[in-house]
PDB file of C-alpha atoms in Angstrom:
ATOM      1  CA  UNK Y   1     -26.899   1.986 -13.502  1.00 92.00           C
ATOM      2  CA  UNK Y   2     -24.886   2.581 -10.362  1.00 96.00           C
ATOM      3  CA  UNK Y   3     -26.194  -0.017  -7.437  1.00 95.00           C
ATOM      4  CA  UNK Y   4     -25.571   2.066  -3.994  1.00 97.00           C
ATOM      5  CA  UNK Y   5     -26.828  -0.075  -0.633  1.00 95.00           C
ATOM      6  CA  UNK Y   6     -27.778   1.415   2.255  1.00 96.00           C
ATOM      7  CA  UNK Y   7     -26.736  -0.165   5.507  1.00 93.00           C
ATOM      8  CA  UNK Y   8     -27.725   1.916   9.107  1.00 90.00           C
ATOM      9  CA  UNK Y   9     -27.915   4.973   7.261  1.00 92.00           C
ATOM     10  CA  UNK Y  10     -24.206   4.210   5.454  1.00 96.00           C
ATOM     11  CA  UNK Y  11     -23.906   3.904   2.186  1.00 97.00           C
ATOM     12  CA  UNK Y  12     -22.049   1.039   0.180  1.00 97.00           C
ATOM     13  CA  UNK Y  13     -21.095   0.161  -3.128  1.00 96.00           C
ATOM     14  CA  UNK Y  14     -19.769  -3.338  -3.483  1.00 94.00           C
ATOM     15  CA  UNK Y  15     -19.014  -3.779  -7.201  1.00 92.00           C
ATOM     16  CA  UNK Y  16     -16.084  -3.287  -8.261  1.00 92.00           C
ATOM     17  CA  UNK Y  17     -17.475  -1.864 -11.654  1.00 94.00           C
ATOM     18  CA  UNK Y  18     -19.589   0.650 -10.760  1.00 96.00           C
ATOM     19  CA  UNK Y  19     -16.507   1.848  -7.877  1.00 96.00           C
ATOM     20  CA  UNK Y  20     -14.591   1.990 -10.801  1.00 96.00           C
ATOM     21  CA  UNK Y  21     -17.077   5.358 -12.135  1.00 96.00           C
ATOM     22  CA  UNK Y  22     -18.310   6.899  -9.867  1.00 97.00           C
ATOM     23  CA  UNK Y  23     -14.906   7.795  -9.748  1.00 96.00           C
ATOM     24  CA  UNK Y  24     -13.324   8.622 -13.296  1.00 95.00           C
ATOM     25  CA  UNK Y  25     -16.138   9.175 -15.323  1.00 96.00           C
ATOM     26  CA  UNK Y  26     -18.130  11.402 -11.952  1.00 97.00           C
ATOM     27  CA  UNK Y  27     -15.636  12.494 -10.310  1.00 96.00           C
ATOM     28  CA  UNK Y  28     -16.891  10.989  -6.457  1.00 97.00           C
ATOM     29  CA  UNK Y  29     -14.385  10.071  -4.844  1.00 96.00           C
ATOM     30  CA  UNK Y  30     -15.907   8.035  -1.264  1.00 96.00           C
ATOM     31  CA  UNK Y  31     -13.675   5.964   0.704  1.00 96.00           C
ATOM     32  CA  UNK Y  32     -11.781   2.632   1.054  1.00 95.00           C
ATOM     33  CA  UNK Y  33     -13.913   0.661   4.057  1.00 95.00           C
ATOM     34  CA  UNK Y  34     -13.271  -3.445   2.896  1.00 91.00           C
ATOM     35  CA  UNK Y  35      -9.984  -5.674   3.575  1.00 88.00           C
ATOM     36  CA  UNK Y  36      -7.720  -6.884   1.395  1.00 84.00           C
ATOM     37  CA  UNK Y  37      -8.394 -10.885   1.137  1.00 76.00           C
ATOM     38  CA  UNK Y  38      -4.939 -11.541   0.993  1.00 76.00           C
ATOM     39  CA  UNK Y  39      -4.388  -8.935   4.228  1.00 83.00           C
ATOM     40  CA  UNK Y  40      -7.066  -9.015   6.635  1.00 81.00           C
ATOM     41  CA  UNK Y  41      -5.427  -7.156   9.678  1.00 87.00           C
ATOM     42  CA  UNK Y  42      -3.338  -4.497   8.155  1.00 89.00           C
ATOM     43  CA  UNK Y  43      -5.877  -0.537   7.524  1.00 87.00           C
ATOM     44  CA  UNK Y  44      -2.714   0.792   5.221  1.00 89.00           C
ATOM     45  CA  UNK Y  45      -4.357  -0.442   2.295  1.00 89.00           C
ATOM     46  CA  UNK Y  46      -7.696  -1.783   1.757  1.00 93.00           C
ATOM     47  CA  UNK Y  47     -10.211  -2.251  -0.647  1.00 92.00           C
ATOM     48  CA  UNK Y  48     -14.023  -2.950  -0.942  1.00 91.00           C
ATOM     49  CA  UNK Y  49     -16.587  -1.301   0.427  1.00 94.00           C
ATOM     50  CA  UNK Y  50     -17.129   2.347  -1.311  1.00 96.00           C
ATOM     51  CA  UNK Y  51     -18.289   3.644   1.876  1.00 97.00           C
ATOM     52  CA  UNK Y  52     -19.900   6.898   0.527  1.00 98.00           C
ATOM     53  CA  UNK Y  53     -20.804  10.804   2.626  1.00 97.00           C
ATOM     54  CA  UNK Y  54     -23.847  11.301   2.151  1.00 97.00           C
ATOM     55  CA  UNK Y  55     -24.025  14.174   0.019  1.00 97.00           C
ATOM     56  CA  UNK Y  56     -22.260  11.791  -2.410  1.00 97.00           C
ATOM     57  CA  UNK Y  57     -24.567   9.421  -2.259  1.00 97.00           C
ATOM     58  CA  UNK Y  58     -27.447  12.095  -3.502  1.00 97.00           C
ATOM     59  CA  UNK Y  59     -25.668  13.749  -5.759  1.00 97.00           C
ATOM     60  CA  UNK Y  60     -25.785  10.616  -7.599  1.00 97.00           C
ATOM     61  CA  UNK Y  61     -29.700   9.501  -6.437  1.00 97.00           C
ATOM     62  CA  UNK Y  62     -30.595  13.463  -8.050  1.00 96.00           C
ATOM     63  CA  UNK Y  63     -28.345  13.339 -10.975  1.00 95.00           C
ATOM     64  CA  UNK Y  64     -30.523   9.734 -12.058  1.00 95.00           C
ATOM     65  CA  UNK Y  65     -26.550   8.038 -11.717  1.00 96.00           C
ATOM     66  CA  UNK Y  66     -27.335   6.058  -8.711  1.00 97.00           C
ATOM     67  CA  UNK Y  67     -29.892   4.567  -7.033  1.00 96.00           C
ATOM     68  CA  UNK Y  68     -30.326   3.302  -2.945  1.00 96.00           C
ATOM     69  CA  UNK Y  69     -31.230   0.308  -2.148  1.00 95.00           C
ATOM     70  CA  UNK Y  70     -31.348  -1.980   1.191  1.00 93.00           C
ATOM     71  CA  UNK Y  71     -31.453  -5.600   1.587  1.00 88.00           C
ATOM     72  CA  UNK Y  72     -34.360  -7.243   3.076  1.00 81.00           C
ATOM     73  CA  UNK Y  73     -33.861 -10.520   5.239  1.00 64.00           C
ATOM     74  CA  UNK Y  74     -35.438 -13.412   3.001  1.00 53.00           C
ATOM     75  CA  UNK Y  75     -35.718 -15.130   6.390  1.00 51.00           C
ATOM     76  CA  UNK Y  76     -36.582 -13.498  10.582  1.00 51.00           C
ATOM     77  CA  UNK Y  77     -33.723 -13.821  12.221  1.00 45.00           C
ATOM     78  CA  UNK Y  78     -33.100 -17.450  14.399  1.00 52.00           C
ATOM     79  CA  UNK Y  79     -35.516 -19.088  12.210  1.00 57.00           C
ATOM     80  CA  UNK Y  80     -34.423 -22.438  10.935  1.00 57.00           C
ATOM     81  CA  UNK Y  81     -34.087 -23.147   7.080  1.00 55.00           C
ATOM     82  CA  UNK Y  82     -31.946 -26.255   6.712  1.00 57.00           C
ATOM     83  CA  UNK Y  83     -35.465 -27.961   6.155  1.00 60.00           C
ATOM     84  CA  UNK Y  84     -36.663 -24.880   3.140  1.00 65.00           C
ATOM     85  CA  UNK Y  85     -35.964 -26.871  -0.585  1.00 68.00           C
ATOM     86  CA  UNK Y  86     -33.995 -23.960  -1.937  1.00 67.00           C
ATOM     87  CA  UNK Y  87     -31.770 -23.493   0.530  1.00 74.00           C
ATOM     88  CA  UNK Y  88     -30.597 -27.653   0.241  1.00 83.00           C
ATOM     89  CA  UNK Y  89     -30.569 -26.254  -3.847  1.00 86.00           C
ATOM     90  CA  UNK Y  90     -28.077 -23.577  -2.616  1.00 80.00           C
ATOM     91  CA  UNK Y  91     -26.068 -25.269  -0.846  1.00 84.00           C
ATOM     92  CA  UNK Y  92     -25.909 -28.779  -2.965  1.00 89.00           C
ATOM     93  CA  UNK Y  93     -24.565 -26.087  -5.936  1.00 87.00           C
ATOM     94  CA  UNK Y  94     -22.353 -24.714  -3.647  1.00 83.00           C
ATOM     95  CA  UNK Y  95     -20.966 -27.865  -2.793  1.00 89.00           C
ATOM     96  CA  UNK Y  96     -20.866 -28.069  -6.602  1.00 91.00           C
ATOM     97  CA  UNK Y  97     -19.333 -25.442  -7.993  1.00 88.00           C
ATOM     98  CA  UNK Y  98     -16.325 -26.602  -4.251  1.00 89.00           C
ATOM     99  CA  UNK Y  99     -15.921 -29.639  -6.596  1.00 91.00           C
ATOM    100  CA  UNK Y 100     -15.922 -28.705  -9.787  1.00 92.00           C
ATOM    101  CA  UNK Y 101     -13.280 -26.326  -8.763  1.00 91.00           C
ATOM    102  CA  UNK Y 102     -10.941 -27.916  -7.352  1.00 91.00           C
ATOM    103  CA  UNK Y 103     -10.406 -30.518  -9.405  1.00 91.00           C
ATOM    104  CA  UNK Y 104      -9.260 -27.910 -11.761  1.00 92.00           C
ATOM    105  CA  UNK Y 105      -7.025 -25.704  -9.770  1.00 91.00           C
ATOM    106  CA  UNK Y 106      -5.604 -29.746  -8.754  1.00 89.00           C
ATOM    107  CA  UNK Y 107      -4.988 -30.238 -12.688  1.00 90.00           C
ATOM    108  CA  UNK Y 108      -3.717 -27.345 -13.898  1.00 91.00           C
ATOM    109  CA  UNK Y 109      -1.406 -27.890 -10.671  1.00 89.00           C
ATOM    110  CA  UNK Y 110      -0.653 -31.304 -12.415  1.00 87.00           C
ATOM    111  CA  UNK Y 111       0.009 -29.895 -15.294  1.00 89.00           C
ATOM    112  CA  UNK Y 112       2.331 -27.682 -14.237  1.00 88.00           C
ATOM    113  CA  UNK Y 113       4.545 -29.879 -11.406  1.00 85.00           C
ATOM    114  CA  UNK Y 114       4.898 -31.930 -14.312  1.00 85.00           C
ATOM    115  CA  UNK Y 115       6.377 -29.355 -16.728  1.00 88.00           C
ATOM    116  CA  UNK Y 116       8.838 -28.521 -14.167  1.00 85.00           C
ATOM    117  CA  UNK Y 117      10.099 -31.553 -13.515  1.00 81.00           C
ATOM    118  CA  UNK Y 118      10.294 -31.675 -17.613  1.00 84.00           C
ATOM    119  CA  UNK Y 119      13.077 -29.269 -17.486  1.00 86.00           C
ATOM    120  CA  UNK Y 120      14.283 -30.215 -14.531  1.00 84.00           C
ATOM    121  CA  UNK Y 121      14.354 -34.284 -14.947  1.00 83.00           C
ATOM    122  CA  UNK Y 122      18.420 -34.568 -17.175  1.00 83.00           C
ATOM    123  CA  UNK Y 123      19.594 -32.114 -14.436  1.00 84.00           C
ATOM    124  CA  UNK Y 124      17.615 -34.157 -11.689  1.00 79.00           C
ATOM    125  CA  UNK Y 125      19.466 -37.750 -13.068  1.00 81.00           C
ATOM    126  CA  UNK Y 126      22.904 -35.900 -13.188  1.00 84.00           C
ATOM    127  CA  UNK Y 127      23.557 -34.990  -9.629  1.00 82.00           C
ATOM    128  CA  UNK Y 128      22.497 -38.425  -7.969  1.00 79.00           C
ATOM    129  CA  UNK Y 129      24.136 -40.026 -11.058  1.00 81.00           C
ATOM    130  CA  UNK Y 130      27.325 -37.730 -10.065  1.00 82.00           C
ATOM    131  CA  UNK Y 131      26.706 -39.419  -6.373  1.00 81.00           C
ATOM    132  CA  UNK Y 132      26.498 -42.677  -6.913  1.00 80.00           C
ATOM    133  CA  UNK Y 133      30.021 -42.587  -9.494  1.00 80.00           C
ATOM    134  CA  UNK Y 134      31.358 -41.012  -6.169  1.00 77.00           C
ATOM    135  CA  UNK Y 135      30.403 -43.604  -3.635  1.00 76.00           C
ATOM    136  CA  UNK Y 136      31.410 -46.268  -6.606  1.00 63.00           C
ATOM    137  CA  UNK Y 137      28.349 -47.439  -7.842  1.00 53.00           C
ATOM    138  CA  UNK Y 138      26.885 -48.569 -10.912  1.00 49.00           C
ATOM    139  CA  UNK Y 139      25.134 -44.938 -12.881  1.00 48.00           C
ATOM    140  CA  UNK Y 140      22.008 -45.973 -13.337  1.00 55.00           C
ATOM    141  CA  UNK Y 141      19.636 -44.892 -16.700  1.00 55.00           C
ATOM    142  CA  UNK Y 142      18.949 -41.119 -16.587  1.00 54.00           C
ATOM    143  CA  UNK Y 143      15.061 -41.318 -14.357  1.00 52.00           C
ATOM    144  CA  UNK Y 144      12.012 -39.318 -16.530  1.00 53.00           C
ATOM    145  CA  UNK Y 145       9.628 -36.742 -14.649  1.00 50.00           C
ATOM    146  CA  UNK Y 146       6.333 -39.716 -13.603  1.00 48.00           C
ATOM    147  CA  UNK Y 147       9.812 -41.735 -10.907  1.00 50.00           C
ATOM    148  CA  UNK Y 148      10.656 -38.541  -9.358  1.00 48.00           C
ATOM    149  CA  UNK Y 149       7.571 -37.668  -8.920  1.00 51.00           C
ATOM    150  CA  UNK Y 150       4.902 -40.174  -9.288  1.00 51.00           C
ATOM    151  CA  UNK Y 151       1.908 -39.117  -7.707  1.00 66.00           C
ATOM    152  CA  UNK Y 152       0.361 -35.772  -7.000  1.00 71.00           C
ATOM    153  CA  UNK Y 153      -2.292 -34.590  -4.390  1.00 79.00           C
ATOM    154  CA  UNK Y 154      -3.174 -31.781  -3.155  1.00 81.00           C
ATOM    155  CA  UNK Y 155      -4.323 -30.819  -0.481  1.00 84.00           C
ATOM    156  CA  UNK Y 156      -8.305 -29.163  -0.779  1.00 83.00           C
ATOM    157  CA  UNK Y 157      -7.425 -26.832   2.318  1.00 82.00           C
ATOM    158  CA  UNK Y 158      -4.930 -25.535  -0.095  1.00 82.00           C
ATOM    159  CA  UNK Y 159      -7.117 -24.268  -2.744  1.00 84.00           C
ATOM    160  CA  UNK Y 160      -8.336 -21.223  -3.468  1.00 83.00           C
ATOM    161  CA  UNK Y 161     -10.984 -19.966  -2.849  1.00 79.00           C
ATOM    162  CA  UNK Y 162     -12.921 -17.125  -4.396  1.00 73.00           C
ATOM    163  CA  UNK Y 163     -13.999 -14.251  -1.836  1.00 69.00           C
ATOM    164  CA  UNK Y 164     -16.898 -12.084  -3.157  1.00 69.00           C
ATOM    165  CA  UNK Y 165     -17.426  -8.449  -2.757  1.00 67.00           C
ATOM    166  CA  UNK Y 166     -20.858  -8.882  -4.267  1.00 69.00           C
ATOM    167  CA  UNK Y 167     -23.066 -11.395  -3.350  1.00 69.00           C
ATOM    168  CA  UNK Y 168     -23.260 -13.537  -6.838  1.00 64.00           C
ATOM    169  CA  UNK Y 169     -27.214 -14.192  -5.665  1.00 65.00           C
ATOM    170  CA  UNK Y 170     -28.766 -11.074  -4.115  1.00 66.00           C
ATOM    171  CA  UNK Y 171     -31.857 -11.419  -2.332  1.00 73.00           C
ATOM    172  CA  UNK Y 172     -34.936  -9.588  -1.592  1.00 84.00           C
ATOM    173  CA  UNK Y 173     -34.255  -5.578  -1.929  1.00 89.00           C
ATOM    174  CA  UNK Y 174     -36.246  -2.320  -1.419  1.00 93.00           C
ATOM    175  CA  UNK Y 175     -35.432   0.828  -2.677  1.00 94.00           C
ATOM    176  CA  UNK Y 176     -35.042   3.353  -0.362  1.00 95.00           C
ATOM    177  CA  UNK Y 177     -36.385   6.368  -1.401  1.00 94.00           C
ATOM    178  CA  UNK Y 178     -33.042   9.602  -0.391  1.00 94.00           C
ATOM    179  CA  UNK Y 179     -35.743  12.802  -0.064  1.00 92.00           C
ATOM    180  CA  UNK Y 180     -38.087  10.940   2.199  1.00 92.00           C
ATOM    181  CA  UNK Y 181     -36.691  10.682   5.824  1.00 93.00           C
ATOM    182  CA  UNK Y 182     -36.581   7.434   7.495  1.00 93.00           C
ATOM    183  CA  UNK Y 183     -34.276   5.083   9.362  1.00 92.00           C
ATOM    184  CA  UNK Y 184     -32.200   3.831   6.397  1.00 93.00           C
ATOM    185  CA  UNK Y 185     -32.041   7.549   5.111  1.00 95.00           C
ATOM    186  CA  UNK Y 186     -32.658   9.928   7.885  1.00 95.00           C
ATOM    187  CA  UNK Y 187     -31.060  12.918   6.823  1.00 95.00           C
ATOM    188  CA  UNK Y 188     -33.473  13.818   3.856  1.00 93.00           C
ATOM    189  CA  UNK Y 189     -35.487  17.497   4.845  1.00 91.00           C
ATOM    190  CA  UNK Y 190     -32.531  18.103   7.909  1.00 95.00           C
ATOM    191  CA  UNK Y 191     -31.262  21.932   7.445  1.00 93.00           C
ATOM    192  CA  UNK Y 192     -27.755  21.147   8.074  1.00 95.00           C
ATOM    193  CA  UNK Y 193     -27.456  17.685   5.736  1.00 96.00           C
ATOM    194  CA  UNK Y 194     -29.783  21.320   3.141  1.00 95.00           C
ATOM    195  CA  UNK Y 195     -27.099  23.140   3.461  1.00 96.00           C
ATOM    196  CA  UNK Y 196     -23.736  21.006   3.110  1.00 97.00           C
ATOM    197  CA  UNK Y 197     -25.769  18.900   0.226  1.00 97.00           C
ATOM    198  CA  UNK Y 198     -25.825  22.364  -1.387  1.00 97.00           C
ATOM    199  CA  UNK Y 199     -22.577  23.129  -1.730  1.00 97.00           C
ATOM    200  CA  UNK Y 200     -20.890  19.749  -2.322  1.00 98.00           C
ATOM    201  CA  UNK Y 201     -23.473  20.034  -4.973  1.00 97.00           C
ATOM    202  CA  UNK Y 202     -21.996  23.566  -6.363  1.00 97.00           C
ATOM    203  CA  UNK Y 203     -17.835  22.816  -6.162  1.00 97.00           C
ATOM    204  CA  UNK Y 204     -18.810  19.736  -8.486  1.00 97.00           C
ATOM    205  CA  UNK Y 205     -20.470  21.439 -10.422  1.00 97.00           C
ATOM    206  CA  UNK Y 206     -17.284  23.703 -10.745  1.00 96.00           C
ATOM    207  CA  UNK Y 207     -15.466  20.734 -11.521  1.00 96.00           C
ATOM    208  CA  UNK Y 208     -13.811  20.500  -8.390  1.00 97.00           C
ATOM    209  CA  UNK Y 209     -13.404  17.195  -6.757  1.00 98.00           C
ATOM    210  CA  UNK Y 210     -15.076  16.820  -2.873  1.00 98.00           C
ATOM    211  CA  UNK Y 211     -14.240  14.829  -0.281  1.00 97.00           C
ATOM    212  CA  UNK Y 212     -15.287  13.936   4.000  1.00 96.00           C
ATOM    213  CA  UNK Y 213     -12.405  17.177   5.328  1.00 94.00           C
ATOM    214  CA  UNK Y 214     -12.610  15.772   9.487  1.00 91.00           C
ATOM    215  CA  UNK Y 215      -8.548  14.512   9.342  1.00 90.00           C
ATOM    216  CA  UNK Y 216      -8.328  18.384   9.035  1.00 90.00           C
ATOM    217  CA  UNK Y 217     -10.695  19.664  11.424  1.00 87.00           C
ATOM    218  CA  UNK Y 218     -14.044  20.861   8.172  1.00 92.00           C
ATOM    219  CA  UNK Y 219     -16.770  19.529   6.747  1.00 95.00           C
ATOM    220  CA  UNK Y 220     -14.806  19.074   3.271  1.00 97.00           C
ATOM    221  CA  UNK Y 221     -11.636  19.323   1.456  1.00 97.00           C
ATOM    222  CA  UNK Y 222     -11.314  20.386  -1.793  1.00 97.00           C
ATOM    223  CA  UNK Y 223      -9.662  19.592  -5.211  1.00 98.00           C
ATOM    224  CA  UNK Y 224      -8.775  21.136  -7.691  1.00 96.00           C
ATOM    225  CA  UNK Y 225      -8.077  17.522  -9.393  1.00 96.00           C
ATOM    226  CA  UNK Y 226      -7.868  13.595  -8.236  1.00 95.00           C
ATOM    227  CA  UNK Y 227      -7.060  13.340  -4.685  1.00 96.00           C
ATOM    228  CA  UNK Y 228      -4.095  10.650  -5.769  1.00 94.00           C
ATOM    229  CA  UNK Y 229      -2.849  13.358  -8.439  1.00 95.00           C
ATOM    230  CA  UNK Y 230      -3.141  16.678  -6.409  1.00 96.00           C
ATOM    231  CA  UNK Y 231      -3.507  18.071  -2.957  1.00 95.00           C
ATOM    232  CA  UNK Y 232      -6.447  19.803  -1.200  1.00 96.00           C
ATOM    233  CA  UNK Y 233      -6.603  23.633  -2.050  1.00 95.00           C
ATOM    234  CA  UNK Y 234      -9.901  24.411   0.436  1.00 96.00           C
ATOM    235  CA  UNK Y 235     -10.592  23.505   3.081  1.00 96.00           C
ATOM    236  CA  UNK Y 236     -14.960  23.950   3.886  1.00 96.00           C
ATOM    237  CA  UNK Y 237     -16.766  24.377   6.422  1.00 95.00           C
ATOM    238  CA  UNK Y 238     -20.189  24.960   6.300  1.00 96.00           C
ATOM    239  CA  UNK Y 239     -21.801  26.938   8.749  1.00 94.00           C
ATOM    240  CA  UNK Y 240     -25.767  28.828   8.114  1.00 93.00           C
ATOM    241  CA  UNK Y 241     -25.619  32.105   6.853  1.00 88.00           C
ATOM    242  CA  UNK Y 242     -27.812  34.095  10.133  1.00 87.00           C
ATOM    243  CA  UNK Y 243     -24.838  31.843  12.032  1.00 88.00           C
ATOM    244  CA  UNK Y 244     -22.884  33.905  14.081  1.00 88.00           C
ATOM    245  CA  UNK Y 245     -18.865  33.320  14.327  1.00 87.00           C
ATOM    246  CA  UNK Y 246     -16.879  34.266  16.908  1.00 89.00           C
ATOM    247  CA  UNK Y 247     -13.939  35.702  16.274  1.00 89.00           C
ATOM    248  CA  UNK Y 248     -11.794  33.063  17.870  1.00 90.00           C
ATOM    249  CA  UNK Y 249     -13.500  30.585  15.757  1.00 88.00           C
ATOM    250  CA  UNK Y 250     -12.294  33.053  12.576  1.00 87.00           C
ATOM    251  CA  UNK Y 251      -8.490  33.046  14.735  1.00 88.00           C
ATOM    252  CA  UNK Y 252      -8.876  29.513  15.058  1.00 87.00           C
ATOM    253  CA  UNK Y 253     -10.335  28.193  11.577  1.00 87.00           C
ATOM    254  CA  UNK Y 254      -7.128  30.657   9.527  1.00 86.00           C
ATOM    255  CA  UNK Y 255      -4.081  29.048  11.493  1.00 87.00           C
ATOM    256  CA  UNK Y 256      -5.915  26.187  10.662  1.00 85.00           C
ATOM    257  CA  UNK Y 257      -5.753  26.328   7.010  1.00 88.00           C
ATOM    258  CA  UNK Y 258      -1.848  28.038   7.175  1.00 86.00           C
ATOM    259  CA  UNK Y 259      -0.681  25.460   9.100  1.00 87.00           C
ATOM    260  CA  UNK Y 260      -1.660  22.802   6.605  1.00 89.00           C
ATOM    261  CA  UNK Y 261      -1.462  25.870   3.241  1.00 89.00           C
ATOM    262  CA  UNK Y 262      -4.759  25.504   2.169  1.00 92.00           C
ATOM    263  CA  UNK Y 263      -6.962  28.400   2.283  1.00 93.00           C
ATOM    264  CA  UNK Y 264     -10.346  27.917   4.644  1.00 94.00           C
ATOM    265  CA  UNK Y 265     -13.674  28.176   2.460  1.00 95.00           C
ATOM    266  CA  UNK Y 266     -17.155  29.824   4.732  1.00 95.00           C
ATOM    267  CA  UNK Y 267     -19.369  28.724   3.224  1.00 96.00           C
ATOM    268  CA  UNK Y 268     -23.414  28.988   2.669  1.00 96.00           C
ATOM    269  CA  UNK Y 269     -26.583  29.022   1.832  1.00 96.00           C
ATOM    270  CA  UNK Y 270     -28.338  32.799   1.034  1.00 93.00           C
ATOM    271  CA  UNK Y 271     -32.435  33.094   0.786  1.00 91.00           C
ATOM    272  CA  UNK Y 272     -32.453  32.342  -2.631  1.00 91.00           C
ATOM    273  CA  UNK Y 273     -30.507  28.293  -2.596  1.00 91.00           C
ATOM    274  CA  UNK Y 274     -27.320  29.286  -3.688  1.00 94.00           C
ATOM    275  CA  UNK Y 275     -23.348  28.772  -2.430  1.00 96.00           C
ATOM    276  CA  UNK Y 276     -21.860  31.995  -0.827  1.00 96.00           C
ATOM    277  CA  UNK Y 277     -17.887  31.381  -0.207  1.00 96.00           C
ATOM    278  CA  UNK Y 278     -15.932  33.643   1.794  1.00 93.00           C
ATOM    279  CA  UNK Y 279     -12.139  32.760   1.547  1.00 92.00           C
ATOM    280  CA  UNK Y 280      -9.953  32.907   5.159  1.00 88.00           C
ATOM    281  CA  UNK Y 281      -5.844  33.365   4.324  1.00 78.00           C
ATOM    282  CA  UNK Y 282      -2.935  35.544   5.965  1.00 74.00           C
ATOM    283  CA  UNK Y 283      -1.857  38.413   3.998  1.00 69.00           C
ATOM    284  CA  UNK Y 284       1.758  37.096   4.199  1.00 60.00           C
ATOM    285  CA  UNK Y 285       0.942  32.986   3.520  1.00 51.00           C
ATOM    286  CA  UNK Y 286       1.919  32.913  -0.554  1.00 52.00           C
TER     287      UNK Y 286
END
């Protein structure tokens, strides 16, 4: 079961395996919003967590593919936990794990350095002997790797530390009901949200990949395949069926689609709950 964490009304997936399943098996794209551990100050390429649209999260929950949950605080904010025996045991276990990790890295680094020195020992010794001969000094016997590197120290500050994208030991959790409005999930029952969910579900069931369309001024972008391989074919605008559209809005939407070489879809939901589409495209556009 895919686990989706709800935080202030936003849906996040922290587990790499779940994020991969969502895209490869269920054709849900989402948006990576986390910084990379090695380059935290850049925003060209992002990593976990994967943030899902409310429609994406609800679709996965409706299909029984995911569960929505929130993490509850184990201790009230500001409470001193230094005297808590369980907290002390966790700190001791964490420090013990760090020390074991450091000793393992120290051993591997020393072995790797010894291998390099074994390979270069004769070359280094020949170079030093040549310099001594040039100074009319007697050549000493070839140096051993131990003579070249009598001791090896790996500063503890230089050790590699694993940065987890998911809590190794989850705290107290509580399931969030997606069909009941709450502070954590305020979308349930909202007319606009239900309309968008219906349209998103209908496009998804037809095999399309659907992502946020905010960068093109729409509600959704509709792709014939994975967005890593295809450009979007449609810009979906979700409009209530009885809502009136001015001619100015229709022309603006049509020009938008023409400029980015996409067809605009005016999407609505009829009285029977079925999605209805109207496409806008200039006749001269191929």
